[in-house]
Amino acid sequence: MGENLDFNFSANTVIVVGGTSGINLGVAKNFADAGARLGVISRSQGKVESAVEFLGQSGGEVLGSIADVRNYDQVTEGLQHFADQFGAFDVLVSGAAGNFPARANDMSPNGFAAVVNIDLLGTFHVLKAAYPHLRKPGGSIINISAPQAFIPMILQSHVCAAKAGVDMITRTFAMEWGGEGIRVNSIVPGPIQDTEGMKRLAPTPELLNSVVESVPLKRLGQSSDIGRMAMFLASPLADYVTGTVIPVDGGWSLGGVSGLMDELSKEMEKH
Ligand code: NAP
Ligand code: COA
């Protein structure tokens, strides 16, 4: 069985919001390699252009739109552009997020709001603006969450609050939209190699090594680990799966995460 486990999305349109770098771009690439038509959205024109070029190498149709998920009108316009070209959305991945390590006392209200507005309000914007375009029945929504959603971590009050909210959006929207045949699930990535998120949370080789040691499977994840779970959730194999929050983290959330935060905190105090 190949890397894509023989998933075939050649009849499908897949939209990945925040899909121009890191994990989400990796997820988009898995779908592109499995034949999907892709639409990706983020703020930076340069990142959108290079993601469209990269994903296009898989051979399928790819479109990009520029939008800040904090701005509902921009999100609506971006998604409308995809719907005009592609028609109904089969899969919507919502993964735009922001993070920086800071204690609550070192964070302004605007700093806290920046993350909550991107992660939580942004997820609401993306799902609500996508709703008219989702295939009914059959649409599959995947929110990209984080261990912070259910593991309290120092330096992460903003992300913990926001991602807990994202998972509650997953559950409540699954209930409200289930009757129309739309499924909504969250994936909780563990520590994923070569990502902006890990650069911010484990900025030194020593910290990164501590992370690896704290993962029961003793390795960092790859974005394809997340991509394969996304393809499973979007496929008919998961037809009866909705409202779930699924860690794909090598077992990290079982216990290793909090120790890392203590080490990161000490590291920050040195600077
Ligand atoms: P990343 O490379 O920084 O990806 C974030 C993406 O979201 C980029 O495409 C970025 O593009 C876009 N984005 C950010 N703010 C936006 C906004 N306001 N409006 C629209 N798009 C926006 O980070 P990553 O580390 O791969 O993280 C991806 C996802 O995985 C996030 O949801 C994160 O919480 C989650 N996660 C990551 C890890 C990890 O190990 N890295 C672990 C657990 C969960 P622009 O800059 O162009 O806007
Ligand atoms: N410590 C404390 N506060 C911080 C901070 C830090 N390390 N970094 C940013 N902030 C504060 C800023 O000071 C500002 O508050 P202020 O206006 O009261 O000074 C607030 O956060 C917003 O910062 P700004 O740079 O204007 O926001 P932005 O909208 O341009 O960017 C961020 C949003 C801060 C989340 C930025 O890091 C970002 O764009 N991140 C996307 C990529 C990312 O985080 N990837 C990992 C995903 S897990």
Tab-separated table of C-alpha atoms in Angstrom, residues 9-227:
chain	number	residue	atom	x	y	z
A	9	PHE	CA	-10.364	11.945	-4.088
A	10	SER	CA	-10.359	12.595	-7.840
A	11	ALA	CA	-14.106	13.343	-7.797
A	12	ASN	CA	-13.750	15.706	-4.838
A	13	THR	CA	-13.184	19.365	-4.048
A	14	VAL	CA	-11.110	19.939	-0.920
A	15	ILE	CA	-10.721	23.386	0.665
A	16	VAL	CA	-7.908	23.953	3.165
A	17	VAL	CA	-8.067	27.230	5.068
A	18	GLY	CA	-4.634	28.103	6.431
A	19	GLY	CA	-3.315	25.620	3.861
A	20	THR	CA	-0.225	27.483	2.680
A	21	SER	CA	2.438	26.213	5.090
A	22	GLY	CA	3.281	23.563	7.654
A	23	ILE	CA	0.819	20.875	8.650
A	24	ASN	CA	-2.127	22.216	6.671
A	25	LEU	CA	-0.088	22.470	3.465
A	26	GLY	CA	1.011	18.876	4.105
A	27	VAL	CA	-2.631	17.827	4.489
A	28	ALA	CA	-3.496	19.652	1.254
A	29	LYS	CA	-0.628	17.822	-0.475
A	30	ASN	CA	-1.959	14.429	0.627
A	31	PHE	CA	-5.359	15.270	-0.876
A	32	ALA	CA	-3.733	16.690	-4.039
A	33	ASP	CA	-1.716	13.497	-4.491
A	34	ALA	CA	-4.962	11.539	-4.087
A	35	GLY	CA	-6.410	13.449	-7.044
A	36	ALA	CA	-8.512	16.170	-5.381
A	37	ARG	CA	-9.268	19.645	-6.720
A	38	LEU	CA	-7.796	22.011	-4.133
A	39	GLY	CA	-8.562	25.500	-2.838
A	40	VAL	CA	-6.187	27.054	-0.284
A	41	ILE	CA	-6.570	30.288	1.685
A	42	SER	CA	-4.280	32.408	3.860
A	43	ARG	CA	-3.215	36.026	4.449
A	44	SER	CA	0.055	36.224	2.557
A	45	GLN	CA	-0.088	36.529	-1.230
A	46	GLY	CA	3.420	35.055	-1.555
A	47	LYS	CA	2.544	31.999	0.542
A	48	VAL	CA	-0.701	31.467	-1.393
A	49	GLU	CA	1.125	31.660	-4.732
A	50	SER	CA	3.871	29.242	-3.739
A	51	ALA	CA	1.363	26.786	-2.206
A	52	VAL	CA	-0.703	26.819	-5.419
A	53	GLU	CA	2.435	26.136	-7.432
A	54	PHE	CA	3.588	23.338	-5.086
A	55	LEU	CA	0.178	21.641	-4.964
A	56	GLY	CA	-0.226	21.989	-8.737
A	57	GLN	CA	2.787	19.693	-9.160
A	58	SER	CA	0.454	16.828	-8.192
A	59	GLY	CA	-1.327	17.385	-11.499
A	60	GLY	CA	-4.784	18.519	-10.393
A	61	GLU	CA	-6.599	21.868	-10.398
A	62	VAL	CA	-5.565	24.234	-7.592
A	63	LEU	CA	-6.886	27.676	-6.699
A	64	GLY	CA	-5.719	30.143	-4.059
A	65	SER	CA	-7.462	33.025	-2.269
A	66	ILE	CA	-6.150	35.638	0.108
A	67	ALA	CA	-8.133	36.176	3.304
A	68	ASP	CA	-7.617	36.783	7.002
A	69	VAL	CA	-9.919	34.399	8.866
A	70	ARG	CA	-10.620	37.194	11.372
A	71	ASN	CA	-12.469	39.025	8.593
A	72	TYR	CA	-15.766	37.281	7.768
A	73	ASP	CA	-16.280	39.179	4.499
A	74	GLN	CA	-12.831	38.193	3.215
A	75	VAL	CA	-13.457	34.541	4.099
A	76	THR	CA	-16.860	34.649	2.377
A	77	GLU	CA	-15.342	36.126	-0.791
A	78	GLY	CA	-12.469	33.653	-0.858
A	79	LEU	CA	-14.768	30.653	-0.495
A	80	GLN	CA	-17.226	32.051	-3.062
A	81	HIS	CA	-14.352	32.187	-5.568
A	82	PHE	CA	-13.734	28.450	-5.062
A	83	ALA	CA	-17.460	27.629	-5.279
A	84	ASP	CA	-17.787	29.580	-8.543
A	85	GLN	CA	-14.991	27.513	-10.094
A	86	PHE	CA	-15.461	24.116	-8.453
A	87	GLY	CA	-19.070	23.881	-7.236
A	88	ALA	CA	-19.864	22.130	-3.936
A	89	PHE	CA	-17.162	21.433	-1.349
A	90	ASP	CA	-16.738	17.792	-0.342
A	91	VAL	CA	-14.078	18.444	2.291
A	92	LEU	CA	-13.294	21.560	4.312
A	93	VAL	CA	-10.173	21.662	6.476
A	94	SER	CA	-10.031	24.625	8.861
A	95	GLY	CA	-6.538	25.034	10.263
A	96	ALA	CA	-5.489	28.691	10.391
A	97	ALA	CA	-3.920	29.463	13.770
A	98	GLY	CA	-1.522	31.699	15.622
A	99	ASN	CA	0.645	30.990	18.636
A	100	PHE	CA	3.405	32.489	20.743
A	101	PRO	CA	4.578	31.393	24.183
A	102	ALA	CA	3.771	34.019	26.834
A	103	ARG	CA	2.487	34.075	30.389
A	104	ALA	CA	-0.877	35.766	30.846
A	105	ASN	CA	0.875	38.534	32.785
A	106	ASP	CA	3.148	39.209	29.798
A	107	MET	CA	0.306	39.282	27.288
A	108	SER	CA	-1.846	42.308	26.419
A	109	PRO	CA	-5.589	41.900	25.865
A	110	ASN	CA	-4.802	42.396	22.179
A	111	GLY	CA	-2.272	39.531	22.267
A	112	PHE	CA	-4.848	37.191	23.829
A	113	ALA	CA	-7.485	38.397	21.358
A	114	ALA	CA	-5.185	37.930	18.347
A	115	VAL	CA	-4.971	34.188	18.980
A	116	VAL	CA	-8.606	33.722	20.005
A	117	ASN	CA	-9.750	35.673	16.968
A	118	ILE	CA	-7.642	33.633	14.550
A	119	ASP	CA	-8.193	30.175	16.044
A	120	LEU	CA	-11.705	30.314	17.486
A	121	LEU	CA	-13.600	33.149	15.834
A	122	GLY	CA	-11.761	32.269	12.604
A	123	THR	CA	-13.036	28.678	12.781
A	124	PHE	CA	-16.593	29.958	13.252
A	125	HIS	CA	-16.163	32.301	10.283
A	126	VAL	CA	-14.771	29.553	8.051
A	127	LEU	CA	-17.466	26.991	8.849
A	128	LYS	CA	-20.314	29.491	8.646
A	129	ALA	CA	-19.111	31.003	5.362
A	130	ALA	CA	-18.541	27.521	3.883
A	131	TYR	CA	-21.978	26.196	4.885
A	132	PRO	CA	-23.880	27.251	1.721
A	133	HIS	CA	-21.231	25.517	-0.412
A	134	LEU	CA	-20.884	22.248	1.520
A	135	ARG	CA	-22.150	19.107	-0.172
A	136	LYS	CA	-25.367	17.989	1.521
A	137	PRO	CA	-25.356	15.126	2.239
A	138	GLY	CA	-21.704	14.147	2.209
A	139	GLY	CA	-19.682	17.188	3.310
A	140	SER	CA	-16.843	16.460	5.731
A	141	ILE	CA	-15.335	19.215	7.891
A	142	ILE	CA	-12.035	18.736	9.698
A	143	ASN	CA	-10.925	21.296	12.266
A	144	ILE	CA	-7.237	21.272	13.158
A	145	SER	CA	-7.091	21.479	16.935
A	146	ALA	CA	-4.155	21.079	19.362
A	147	PRO	CA	-3.360	19.264	22.631
A	148	GLN	CA	-3.841	22.651	24.357
A	149	ALA	CA	-7.591	22.125	23.822
A	150	PHE	CA	-7.703	19.640	26.700
A	151	ILE	CA	-4.297	19.867	28.418
A	152	PRO	CA	-3.763	23.076	30.380
A	153	MET	CA	-0.280	24.455	29.662
A	154	ILE	CA	1.538	27.440	31.108
A	155	LEU	CA	2.503	30.087	28.494
A	156	GLN	CA	-0.503	28.973	26.439
A	157	SER	CA	-3.628	30.437	28.092
A	158	HIS	CA	-4.730	32.027	24.814
A	159	VAL	CA	-4.222	28.864	22.724
A	160	CYS	CA	-5.781	26.603	25.401
A	161	ALA	CA	-8.885	28.798	25.539
A	162	ALA	CA	-9.132	29.100	21.760
A	163	LYS	CA	-8.566	25.458	20.822
A	164	ALA	CA	-10.941	24.198	23.556
A	165	GLY	CA	-13.487	26.409	21.839
A	166	VAL	CA	-12.601	24.969	18.438
A	167	ASP	CA	-13.359	21.446	19.701
A	168	MET	CA	-16.688	22.639	21.086
A	169	ILE	CA	-17.481	24.090	17.658
A	170	THR	CA	-16.698	20.624	16.268
A	171	ARG	CA	-19.161	18.993	18.658
A	172	THR	CA	-21.967	21.537	18.460
A	173	PHE	CA	-21.843	21.943	14.675
A	174	ALA	CA	-21.766	18.140	14.310
A	175	MET	CA	-25.077	18.076	16.178
A	176	GLU	CA	-26.642	21.002	14.293
A	177	TRP	CA	-25.549	19.965	10.785
A	178	GLY	CA	-25.682	16.164	11.142
A	179	GLY	CA	-29.251	16.040	9.857
A	180	GLU	CA	-28.094	17.450	6.532
A	181	GLY	CA	-25.391	14.806	6.218
A	182	ILE	CA	-22.465	17.060	7.134
A	183	ARG	CA	-19.868	15.516	9.430
A	184	VAL	CA	-17.568	17.640	11.627
A	185	ASN	CA	-14.449	16.282	13.360
A	186	SER	CA	-11.267	17.612	14.957
A	187	ILE	CA	-7.753	16.280	14.525
A	188	VAL	CA	-5.326	17.040	17.354
A	189	PRO	CA	-1.796	16.921	15.942
A	190	GLY	CA	1.060	16.094	18.268
A	191	PRO	CA	4.484	17.722	17.828
A	192	ILE	CA	5.042	17.821	14.076
A	193	GLN	CA	8.514	18.057	12.552
A	194	ASP	CA	9.705	21.231	10.780
A	195	THR	CA	6.688	23.387	11.599
A	196	GLU	CA	6.266	26.963	12.741
A	197	GLY	CA	4.341	25.709	15.763
A	198	MET	CA	7.258	23.582	16.984
A	199	LYS	CA	9.767	26.367	16.229
A	200	ARG	CA	7.814	28.569	18.616
A	201	LEU	CA	7.228	25.965	21.352
A	202	ALA	CA	10.593	24.151	21.191
A	203	PRO	CA	13.036	26.767	19.895
A	204	THR	CA	16.277	25.007	20.904
A	205	PRO	CA	17.664	21.574	19.888
A	206	GLU	CA	17.638	20.610	23.581
A	207	LEU	CA	13.940	21.402	23.931
A	208	LEU	CA	13.162	19.582	20.706
A	209	ASN	CA	15.015	16.538	21.996
A	210	SER	CA	12.985	16.687	25.216
A	211	VAL	CA	9.837	16.700	23.127
A	212	VAL	CA	10.908	13.579	21.239
A	213	GLU	CA	11.698	11.850	24.540
A	214	SER	CA	8.272	12.798	25.915
A	215	VAL	CA	6.402	11.184	23.006
A	216	PRO	CA	5.579	7.518	23.738
A	217	LEU	CA	6.365	6.588	20.120
A	218	LYS	CA	9.726	8.444	20.471
A	219	ARG	CA	9.525	10.485	17.303
A	220	LEU	CA	8.103	13.727	16.022
A	221	GLY	CA	5.104	13.444	13.724
A	222	GLN	CA	5.103	14.241	9.996
A	223	SER	CA	2.414	16.315	8.352
A	224	SER	CA	1.528	13.190	6.355
A	225	ASP	CA	0.533	11.535	9.663
A	226	ILE	CA	-2.109	14.250	9.939
A	227	GLY	CA	-2.905	14.104	6.219
